[in-house]
JSON list of C-alpha atoms in Angstrom, two decimals:
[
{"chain": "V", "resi": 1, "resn": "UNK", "atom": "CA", "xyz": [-7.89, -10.85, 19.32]},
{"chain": "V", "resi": 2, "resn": "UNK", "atom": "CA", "xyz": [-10.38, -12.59, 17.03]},
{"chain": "V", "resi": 3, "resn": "UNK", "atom": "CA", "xyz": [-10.15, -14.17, 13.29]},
{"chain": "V", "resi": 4, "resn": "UNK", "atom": "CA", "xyz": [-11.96, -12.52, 10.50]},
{"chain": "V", "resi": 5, "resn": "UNK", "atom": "CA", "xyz": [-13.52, -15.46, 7.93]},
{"chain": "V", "resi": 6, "resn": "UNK", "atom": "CA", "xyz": [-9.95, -14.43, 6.27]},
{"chain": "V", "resi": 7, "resn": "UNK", "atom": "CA", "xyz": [-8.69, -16.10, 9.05]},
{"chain": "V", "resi": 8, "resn": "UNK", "atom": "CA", "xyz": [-6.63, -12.82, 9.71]},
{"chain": "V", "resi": 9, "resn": "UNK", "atom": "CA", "xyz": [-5.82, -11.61, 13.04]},
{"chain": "V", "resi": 10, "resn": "UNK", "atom": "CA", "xyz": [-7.81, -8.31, 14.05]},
{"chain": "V", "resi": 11, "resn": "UNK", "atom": "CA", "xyz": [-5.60, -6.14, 16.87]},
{"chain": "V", "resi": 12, "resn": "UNK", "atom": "CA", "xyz": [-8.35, -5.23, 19.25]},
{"chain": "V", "resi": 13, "resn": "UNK", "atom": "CA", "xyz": [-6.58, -1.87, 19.04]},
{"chain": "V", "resi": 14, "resn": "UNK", "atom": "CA", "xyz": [-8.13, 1.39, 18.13]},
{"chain": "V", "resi": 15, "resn": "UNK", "atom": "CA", "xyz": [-6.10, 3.03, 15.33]},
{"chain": "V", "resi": 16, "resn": "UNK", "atom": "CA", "xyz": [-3.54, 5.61, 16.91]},
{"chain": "V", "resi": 17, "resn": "UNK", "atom": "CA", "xyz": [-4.50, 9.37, 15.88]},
{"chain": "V", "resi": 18, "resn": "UNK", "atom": "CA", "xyz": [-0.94, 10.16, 16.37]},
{"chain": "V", "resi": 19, "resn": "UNK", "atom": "CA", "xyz": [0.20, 7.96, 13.66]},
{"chain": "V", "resi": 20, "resn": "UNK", "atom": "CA", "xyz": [-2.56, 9.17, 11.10]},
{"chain": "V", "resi": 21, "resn": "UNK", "atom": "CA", "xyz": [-1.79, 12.30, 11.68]},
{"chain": "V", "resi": 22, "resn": "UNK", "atom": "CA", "xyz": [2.03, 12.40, 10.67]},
{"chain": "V", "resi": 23, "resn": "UNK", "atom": "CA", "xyz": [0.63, 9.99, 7.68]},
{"chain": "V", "resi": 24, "resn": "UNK", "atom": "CA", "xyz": [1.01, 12.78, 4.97]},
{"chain": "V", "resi": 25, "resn": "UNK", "atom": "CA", "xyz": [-2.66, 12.45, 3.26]},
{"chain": "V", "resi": 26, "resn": "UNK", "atom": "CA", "xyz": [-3.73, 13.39, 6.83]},
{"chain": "V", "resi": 27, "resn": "UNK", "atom": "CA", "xyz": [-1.13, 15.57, 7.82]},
{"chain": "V", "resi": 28, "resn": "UNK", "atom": "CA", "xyz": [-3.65, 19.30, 7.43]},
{"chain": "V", "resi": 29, "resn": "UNK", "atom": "CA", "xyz": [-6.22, 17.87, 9.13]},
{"chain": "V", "resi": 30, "resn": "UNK", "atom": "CA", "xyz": [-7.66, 19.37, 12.41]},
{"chain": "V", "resi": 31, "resn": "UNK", "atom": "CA", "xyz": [-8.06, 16.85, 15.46]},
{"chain": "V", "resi": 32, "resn": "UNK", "atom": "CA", "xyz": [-11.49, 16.02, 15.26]},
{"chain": "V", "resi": 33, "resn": "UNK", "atom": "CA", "xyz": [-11.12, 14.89, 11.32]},
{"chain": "V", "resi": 34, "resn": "UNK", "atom": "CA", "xyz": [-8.37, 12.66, 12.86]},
{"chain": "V", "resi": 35, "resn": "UNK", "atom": "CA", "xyz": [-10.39, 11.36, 15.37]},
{"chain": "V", "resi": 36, "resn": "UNK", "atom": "CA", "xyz": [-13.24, 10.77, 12.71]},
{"chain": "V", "resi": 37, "resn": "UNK", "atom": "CA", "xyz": [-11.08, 8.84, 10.25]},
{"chain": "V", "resi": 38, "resn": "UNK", "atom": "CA", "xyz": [-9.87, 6.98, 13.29]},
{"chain": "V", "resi": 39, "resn": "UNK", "atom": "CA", "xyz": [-13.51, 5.97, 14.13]},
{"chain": "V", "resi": 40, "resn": "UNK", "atom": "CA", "xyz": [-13.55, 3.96, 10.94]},
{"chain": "V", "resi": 41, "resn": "UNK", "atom": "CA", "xyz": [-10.39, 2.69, 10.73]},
{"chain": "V", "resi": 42, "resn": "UNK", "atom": "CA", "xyz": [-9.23, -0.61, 12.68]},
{"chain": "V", "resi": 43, "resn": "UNK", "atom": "CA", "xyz": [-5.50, -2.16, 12.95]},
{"chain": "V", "resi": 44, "resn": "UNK", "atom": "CA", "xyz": [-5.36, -6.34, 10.92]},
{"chain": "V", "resi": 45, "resn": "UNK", "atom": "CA", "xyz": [-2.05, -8.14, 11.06]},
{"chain": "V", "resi": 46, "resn": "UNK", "atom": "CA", "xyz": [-1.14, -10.57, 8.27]},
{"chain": "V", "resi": 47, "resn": "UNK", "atom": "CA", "xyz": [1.60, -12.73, 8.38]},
{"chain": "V", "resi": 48, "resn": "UNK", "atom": "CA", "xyz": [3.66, -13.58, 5.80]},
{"chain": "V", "resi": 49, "resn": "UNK", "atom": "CA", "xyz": [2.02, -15.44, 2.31]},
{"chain": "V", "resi": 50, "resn": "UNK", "atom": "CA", "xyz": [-1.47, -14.04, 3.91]},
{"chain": "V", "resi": 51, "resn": "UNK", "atom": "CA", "xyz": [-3.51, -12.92, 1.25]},
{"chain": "V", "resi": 52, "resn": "UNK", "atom": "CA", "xyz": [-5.33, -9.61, 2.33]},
{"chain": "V", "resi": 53, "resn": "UNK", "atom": "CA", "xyz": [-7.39, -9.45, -1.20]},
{"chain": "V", "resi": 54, "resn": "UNK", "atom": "CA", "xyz": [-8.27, -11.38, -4.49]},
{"chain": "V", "resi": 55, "resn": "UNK", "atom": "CA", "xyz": [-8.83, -9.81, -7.68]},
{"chain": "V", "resi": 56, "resn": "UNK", "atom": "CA", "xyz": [-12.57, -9.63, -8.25]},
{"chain": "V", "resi": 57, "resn": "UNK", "atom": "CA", "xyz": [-12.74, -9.19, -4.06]},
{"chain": "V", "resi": 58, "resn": "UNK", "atom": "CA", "xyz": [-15.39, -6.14, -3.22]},
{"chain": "V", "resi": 59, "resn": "UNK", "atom": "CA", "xyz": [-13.30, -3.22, -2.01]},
{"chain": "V", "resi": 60, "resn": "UNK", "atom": "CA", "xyz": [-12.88, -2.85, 1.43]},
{"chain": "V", "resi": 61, "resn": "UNK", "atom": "CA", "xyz": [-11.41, 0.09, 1.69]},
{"chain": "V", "resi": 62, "resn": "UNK", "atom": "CA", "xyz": [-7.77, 2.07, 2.15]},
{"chain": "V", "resi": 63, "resn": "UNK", "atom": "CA", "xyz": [-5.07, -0.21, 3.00]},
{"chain": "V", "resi": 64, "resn": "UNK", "atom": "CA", "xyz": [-2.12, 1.77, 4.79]},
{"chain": "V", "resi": 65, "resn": "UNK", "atom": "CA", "xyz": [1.07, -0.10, 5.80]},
{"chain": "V", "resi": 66, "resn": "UNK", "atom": "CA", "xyz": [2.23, 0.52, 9.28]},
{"chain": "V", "resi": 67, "resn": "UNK", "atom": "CA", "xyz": [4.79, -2.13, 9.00]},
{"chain": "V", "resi": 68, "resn": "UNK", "atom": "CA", "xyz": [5.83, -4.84, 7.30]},
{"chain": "V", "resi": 69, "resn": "UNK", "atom": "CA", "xyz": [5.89, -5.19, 2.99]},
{"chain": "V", "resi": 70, "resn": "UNK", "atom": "CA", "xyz": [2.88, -6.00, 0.96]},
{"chain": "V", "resi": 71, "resn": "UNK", "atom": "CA", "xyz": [3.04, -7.35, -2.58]},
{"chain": "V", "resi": 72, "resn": "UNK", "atom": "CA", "xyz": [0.55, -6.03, -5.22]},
{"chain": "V", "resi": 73, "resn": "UNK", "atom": "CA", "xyz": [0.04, -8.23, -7.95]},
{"chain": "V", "resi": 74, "resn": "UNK", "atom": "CA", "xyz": [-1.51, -9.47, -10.95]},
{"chain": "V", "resi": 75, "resn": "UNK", "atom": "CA", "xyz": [-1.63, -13.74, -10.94]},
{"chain": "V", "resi": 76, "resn": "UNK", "atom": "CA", "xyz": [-2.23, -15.64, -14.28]},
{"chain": "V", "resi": 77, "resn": "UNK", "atom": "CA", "xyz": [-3.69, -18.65, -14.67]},
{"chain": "V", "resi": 78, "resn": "UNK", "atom": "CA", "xyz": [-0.45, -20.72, -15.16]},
{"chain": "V", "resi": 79, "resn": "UNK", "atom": "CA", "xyz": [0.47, -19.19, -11.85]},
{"chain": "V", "resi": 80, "resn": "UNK", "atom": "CA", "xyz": [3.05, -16.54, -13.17]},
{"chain": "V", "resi": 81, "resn": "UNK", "atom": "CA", "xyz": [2.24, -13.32, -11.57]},
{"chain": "V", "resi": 82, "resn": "UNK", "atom": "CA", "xyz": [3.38, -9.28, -12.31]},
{"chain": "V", "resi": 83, "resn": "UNK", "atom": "CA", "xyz": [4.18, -7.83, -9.29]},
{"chain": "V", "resi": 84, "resn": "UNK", "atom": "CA", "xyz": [2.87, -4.13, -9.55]},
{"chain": "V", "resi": 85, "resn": "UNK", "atom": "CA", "xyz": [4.90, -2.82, -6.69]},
{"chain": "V", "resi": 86, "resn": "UNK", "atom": "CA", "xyz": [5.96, -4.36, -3.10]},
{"chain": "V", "resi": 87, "resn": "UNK", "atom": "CA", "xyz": [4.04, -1.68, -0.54]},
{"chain": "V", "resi": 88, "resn": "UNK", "atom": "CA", "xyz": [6.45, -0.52, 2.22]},
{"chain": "V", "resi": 89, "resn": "UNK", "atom": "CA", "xyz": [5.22, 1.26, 5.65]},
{"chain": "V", "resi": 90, "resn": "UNK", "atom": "CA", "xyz": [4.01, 5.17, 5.03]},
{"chain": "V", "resi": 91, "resn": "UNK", "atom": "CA", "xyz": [2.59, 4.09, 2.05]},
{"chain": "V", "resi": 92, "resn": "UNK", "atom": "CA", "xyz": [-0.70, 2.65, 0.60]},
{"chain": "V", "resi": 93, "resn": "UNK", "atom": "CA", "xyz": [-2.65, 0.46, -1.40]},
{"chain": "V", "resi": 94, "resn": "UNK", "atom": "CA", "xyz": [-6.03, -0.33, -3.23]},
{"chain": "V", "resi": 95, "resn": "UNK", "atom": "CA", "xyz": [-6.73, 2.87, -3.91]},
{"chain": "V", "resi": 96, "resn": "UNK", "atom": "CA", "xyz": [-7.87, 2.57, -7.39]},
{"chain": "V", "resi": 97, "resn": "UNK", "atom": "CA", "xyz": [-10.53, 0.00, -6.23]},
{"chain": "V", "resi": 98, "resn": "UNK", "atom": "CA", "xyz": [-11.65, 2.20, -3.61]},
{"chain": "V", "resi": 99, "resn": "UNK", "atom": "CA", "xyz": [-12.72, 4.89, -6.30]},
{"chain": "V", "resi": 100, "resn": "UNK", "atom": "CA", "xyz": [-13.10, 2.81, -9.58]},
{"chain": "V", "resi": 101, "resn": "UNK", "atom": "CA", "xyz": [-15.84, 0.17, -8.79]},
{"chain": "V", "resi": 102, "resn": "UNK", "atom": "CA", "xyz": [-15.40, -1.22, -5.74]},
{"chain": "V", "resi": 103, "resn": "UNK", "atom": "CA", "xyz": [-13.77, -4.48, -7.00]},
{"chain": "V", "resi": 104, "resn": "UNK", "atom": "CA", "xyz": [-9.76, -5.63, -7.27]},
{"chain": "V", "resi": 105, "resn": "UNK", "atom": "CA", "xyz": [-8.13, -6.06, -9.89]},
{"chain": "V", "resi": 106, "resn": "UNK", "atom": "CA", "xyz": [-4.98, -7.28, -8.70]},
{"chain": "V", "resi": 107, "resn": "UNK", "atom": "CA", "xyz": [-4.16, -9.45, -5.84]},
{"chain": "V", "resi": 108, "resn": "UNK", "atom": "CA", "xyz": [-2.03, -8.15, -2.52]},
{"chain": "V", "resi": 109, "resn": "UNK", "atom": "CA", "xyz": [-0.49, -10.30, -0.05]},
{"chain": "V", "resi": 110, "resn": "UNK", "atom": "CA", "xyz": [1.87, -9.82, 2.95]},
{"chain": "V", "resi": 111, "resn": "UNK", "atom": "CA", "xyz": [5.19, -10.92, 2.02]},
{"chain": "V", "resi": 112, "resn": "UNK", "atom": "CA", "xyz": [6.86, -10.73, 5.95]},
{"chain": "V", "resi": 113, "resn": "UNK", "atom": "CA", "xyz": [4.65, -9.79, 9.29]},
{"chain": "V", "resi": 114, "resn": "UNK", "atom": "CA", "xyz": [2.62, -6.74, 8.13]},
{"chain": "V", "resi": 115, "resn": "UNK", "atom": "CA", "xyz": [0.66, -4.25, 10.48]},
{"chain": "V", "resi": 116, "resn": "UNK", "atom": "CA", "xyz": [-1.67, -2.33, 8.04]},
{"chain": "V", "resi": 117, "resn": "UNK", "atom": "CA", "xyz": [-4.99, 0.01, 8.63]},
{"chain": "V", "resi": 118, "resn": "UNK", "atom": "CA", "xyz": [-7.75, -0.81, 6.88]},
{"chain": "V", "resi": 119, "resn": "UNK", "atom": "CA", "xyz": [-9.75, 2.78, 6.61]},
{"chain": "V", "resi": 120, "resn": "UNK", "atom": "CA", "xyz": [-13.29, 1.60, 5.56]},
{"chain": "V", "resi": 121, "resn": "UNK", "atom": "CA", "xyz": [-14.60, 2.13, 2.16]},
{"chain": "V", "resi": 122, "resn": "UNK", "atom": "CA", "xyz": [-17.81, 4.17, 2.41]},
{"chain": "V", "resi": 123, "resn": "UNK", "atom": "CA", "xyz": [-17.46, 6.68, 5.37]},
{"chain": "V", "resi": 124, "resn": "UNK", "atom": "CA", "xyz": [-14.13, 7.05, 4.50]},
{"chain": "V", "resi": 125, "resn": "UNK", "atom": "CA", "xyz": [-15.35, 8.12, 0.23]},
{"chain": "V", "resi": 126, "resn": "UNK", "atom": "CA", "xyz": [-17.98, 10.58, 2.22]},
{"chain": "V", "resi": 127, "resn": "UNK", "atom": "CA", "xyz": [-15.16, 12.10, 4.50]},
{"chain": "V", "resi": 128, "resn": "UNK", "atom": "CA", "xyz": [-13.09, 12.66, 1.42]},
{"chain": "V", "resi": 129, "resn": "UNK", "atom": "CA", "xyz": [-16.04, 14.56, -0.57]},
{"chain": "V", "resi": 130, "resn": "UNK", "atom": "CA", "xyz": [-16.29, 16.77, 2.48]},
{"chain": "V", "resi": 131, "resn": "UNK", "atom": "CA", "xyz": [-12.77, 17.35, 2.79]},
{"chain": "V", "resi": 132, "resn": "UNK", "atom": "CA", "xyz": [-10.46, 18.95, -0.14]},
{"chain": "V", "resi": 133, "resn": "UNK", "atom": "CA", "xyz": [-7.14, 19.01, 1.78]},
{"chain": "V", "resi": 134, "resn": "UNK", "atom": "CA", "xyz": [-7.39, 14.86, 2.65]},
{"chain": "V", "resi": 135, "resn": "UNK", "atom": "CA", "xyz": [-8.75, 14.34, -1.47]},
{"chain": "V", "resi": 136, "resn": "UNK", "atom": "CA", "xyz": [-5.27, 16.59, -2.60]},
{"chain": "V", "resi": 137, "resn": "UNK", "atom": "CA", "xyz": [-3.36, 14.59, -0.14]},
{"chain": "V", "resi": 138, "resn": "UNK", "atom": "CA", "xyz": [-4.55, 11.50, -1.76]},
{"chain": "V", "resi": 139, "resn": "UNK", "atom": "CA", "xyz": [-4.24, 12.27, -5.34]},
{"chain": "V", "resi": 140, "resn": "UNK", "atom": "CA", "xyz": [-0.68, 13.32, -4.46]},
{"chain": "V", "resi": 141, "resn": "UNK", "atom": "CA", "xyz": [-0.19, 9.59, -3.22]},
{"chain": "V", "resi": 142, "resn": "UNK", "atom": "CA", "xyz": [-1.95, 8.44, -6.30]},
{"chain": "V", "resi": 143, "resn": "UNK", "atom": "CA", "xyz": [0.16, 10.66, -9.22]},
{"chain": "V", "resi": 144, "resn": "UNK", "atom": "CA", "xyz": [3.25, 8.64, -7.36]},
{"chain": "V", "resi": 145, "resn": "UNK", "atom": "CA", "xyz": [1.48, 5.44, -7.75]},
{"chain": "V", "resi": 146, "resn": "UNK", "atom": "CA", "xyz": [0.87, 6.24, -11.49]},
{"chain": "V", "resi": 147, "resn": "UNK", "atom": "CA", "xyz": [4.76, 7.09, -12.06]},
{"chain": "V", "resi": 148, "resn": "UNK", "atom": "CA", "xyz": [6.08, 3.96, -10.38]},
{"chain": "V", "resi": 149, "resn": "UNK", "atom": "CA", "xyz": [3.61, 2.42, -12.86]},
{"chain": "V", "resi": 150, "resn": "UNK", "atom": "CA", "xyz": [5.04, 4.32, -16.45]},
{"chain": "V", "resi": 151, "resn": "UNK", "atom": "CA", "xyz": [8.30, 3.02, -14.69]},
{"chain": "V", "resi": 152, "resn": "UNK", "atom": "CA", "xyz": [7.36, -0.41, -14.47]},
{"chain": "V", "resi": 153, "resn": "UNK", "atom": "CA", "xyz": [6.23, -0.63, -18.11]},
{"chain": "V", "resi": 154, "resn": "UNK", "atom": "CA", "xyz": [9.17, 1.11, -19.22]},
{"chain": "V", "resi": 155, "resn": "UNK", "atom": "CA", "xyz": [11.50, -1.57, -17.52]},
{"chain": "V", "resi": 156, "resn": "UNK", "atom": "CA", "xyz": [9.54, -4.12, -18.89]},
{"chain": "V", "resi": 157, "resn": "UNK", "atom": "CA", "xyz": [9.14, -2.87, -22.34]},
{"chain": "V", "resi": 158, "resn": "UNK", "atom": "CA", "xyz": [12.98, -0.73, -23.03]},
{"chain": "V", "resi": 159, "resn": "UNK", "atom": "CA", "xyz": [15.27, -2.35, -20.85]},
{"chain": "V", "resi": 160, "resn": "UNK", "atom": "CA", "xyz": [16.83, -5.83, -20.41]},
{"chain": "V", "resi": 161, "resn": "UNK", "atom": "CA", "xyz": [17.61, -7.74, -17.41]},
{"chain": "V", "resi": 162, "resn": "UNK", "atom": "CA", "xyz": [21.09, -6.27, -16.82]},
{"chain": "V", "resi": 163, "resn": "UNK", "atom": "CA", "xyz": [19.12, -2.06, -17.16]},
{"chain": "V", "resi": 164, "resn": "UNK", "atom": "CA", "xyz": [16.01, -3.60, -14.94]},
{"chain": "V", "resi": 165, "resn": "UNK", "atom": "CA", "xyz": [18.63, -4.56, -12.39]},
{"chain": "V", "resi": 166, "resn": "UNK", "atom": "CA", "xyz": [20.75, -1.90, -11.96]},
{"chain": "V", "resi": 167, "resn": "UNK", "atom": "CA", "xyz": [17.47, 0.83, -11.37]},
{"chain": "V", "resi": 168, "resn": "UNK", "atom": "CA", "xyz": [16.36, -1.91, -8.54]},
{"chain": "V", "resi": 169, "resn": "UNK", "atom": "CA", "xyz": [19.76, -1.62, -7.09]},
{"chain": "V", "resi": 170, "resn": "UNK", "atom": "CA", "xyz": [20.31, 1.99, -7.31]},
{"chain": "V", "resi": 171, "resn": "UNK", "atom": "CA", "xyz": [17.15, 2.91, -6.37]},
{"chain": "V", "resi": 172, "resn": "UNK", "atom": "CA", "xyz": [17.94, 0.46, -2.83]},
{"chain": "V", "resi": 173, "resn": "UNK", "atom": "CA", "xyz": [20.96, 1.99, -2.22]},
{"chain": "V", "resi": 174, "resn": "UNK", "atom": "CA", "xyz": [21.90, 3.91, 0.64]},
{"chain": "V", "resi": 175, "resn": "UNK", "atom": "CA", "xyz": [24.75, 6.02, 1.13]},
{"chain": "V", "resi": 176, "resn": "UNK", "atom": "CA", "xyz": [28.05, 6.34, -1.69]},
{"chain": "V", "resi": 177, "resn": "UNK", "atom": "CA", "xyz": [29.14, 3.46, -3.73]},
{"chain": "V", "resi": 178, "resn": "UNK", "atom": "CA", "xyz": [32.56, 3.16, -2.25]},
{"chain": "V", "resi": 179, "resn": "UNK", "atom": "CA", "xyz": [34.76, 0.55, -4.27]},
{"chain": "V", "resi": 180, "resn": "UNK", "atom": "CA", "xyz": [35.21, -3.28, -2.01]},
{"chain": "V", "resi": 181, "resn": "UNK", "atom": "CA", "xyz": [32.04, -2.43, -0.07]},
{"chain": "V", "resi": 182, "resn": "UNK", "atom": "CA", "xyz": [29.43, -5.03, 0.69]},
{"chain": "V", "resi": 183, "resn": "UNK", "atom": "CA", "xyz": [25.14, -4.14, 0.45]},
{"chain": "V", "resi": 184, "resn": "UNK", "atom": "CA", "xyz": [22.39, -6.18, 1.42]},
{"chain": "V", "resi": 185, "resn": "UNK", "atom": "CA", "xyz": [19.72, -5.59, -1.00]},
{"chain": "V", "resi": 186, "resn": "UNK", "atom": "CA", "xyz": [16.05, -6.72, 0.32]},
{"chain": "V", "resi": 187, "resn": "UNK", "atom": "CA", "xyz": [14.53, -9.03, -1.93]},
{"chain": "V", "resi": 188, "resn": "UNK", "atom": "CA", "xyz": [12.23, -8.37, -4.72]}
]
């Protein structure tokens, strides 16, 4: 393994084709568009408090989390921050830089161990002008990211504490609410 200047680690492992190809953006393509996203793809590890990006940080690229959680944020300069959503694996992040600039504007940073593939910036923009079926599969992602967004206004700007925390815990929530049961919640 070696450290980036991040002082990440890099797995010296090429990124599985397998697992790109039940990710859904990738899930129509044929096995040599796999193997070509793979090509410029590569596995980091960040361990928890990491910070993977800055706001104002040139855009790497795609960000998909294989495992672990990854906080998306917004810091001010009092140190109060807006936490835009907490990535879980199957998902992804830093899209919008990847399209709209190439620069941040938000912050992420590992909150436990987190596996993620970074799929890097410019081949990956060129593969996605040559290939409709990956650009639907990302604006699909995208649209979702958008929602969770009008959500997270909405919380913040209709509801109070008590309506803000009863969508986190219903939306955590597995199974029936059956009356003297217990539930861990993960923290937000």
């Amino acid at each position: 393994m070696t450290e980036s200047p991040r002082g990440n680690l890099l797995l010296g492992m090429a990124v599985d084709v397998a697992y790109l190809e039940a990710f859904p953006m990738f899930a129509r393509l044929e096995a040599d568009e796999l193997t070509r996203v793979a090509s410029f793809a590569e596995e980091r590890f960040y361990p928890p408090g990491k910070t993977i990006f800055s706001s104002g940080d040139e855009c790497q690229g795609l960000f998909i989390v294989r495992s672990g959680q990854v906080k998306v944020f917004k810091a001010a300069p009092d140190g109060r921050e807006q936490i835009y959503r907490v990535v879980e694996p199957e998902d992804f992040f830093a899209e919008s830089a990847l399209f709209a600039g190439g620069h941040h504007a938000s912050y992420a940073e590992a909150l436990t161990d987190a596996k993620l593939i970074l799929i890097h910036r410019r081949p990956f923009v060129e593969f996605l002008s040559e290939k409709p079926l990956a650009s639907l599969g990302m604006l699909h992602g995208m649209s979702l990211h958008v929602r969770d967004m009008g959500r997270l206004i909405e919380d913040l700007t209709l509801k109070d504490a008590r309506g803000r925390f009863a969508r986190y815990v219903l939306r955590h929530m597995q199974g029936p609410v059956l009356p003297g049961s217990s539930y861990r919640l993960p923290a937000p």
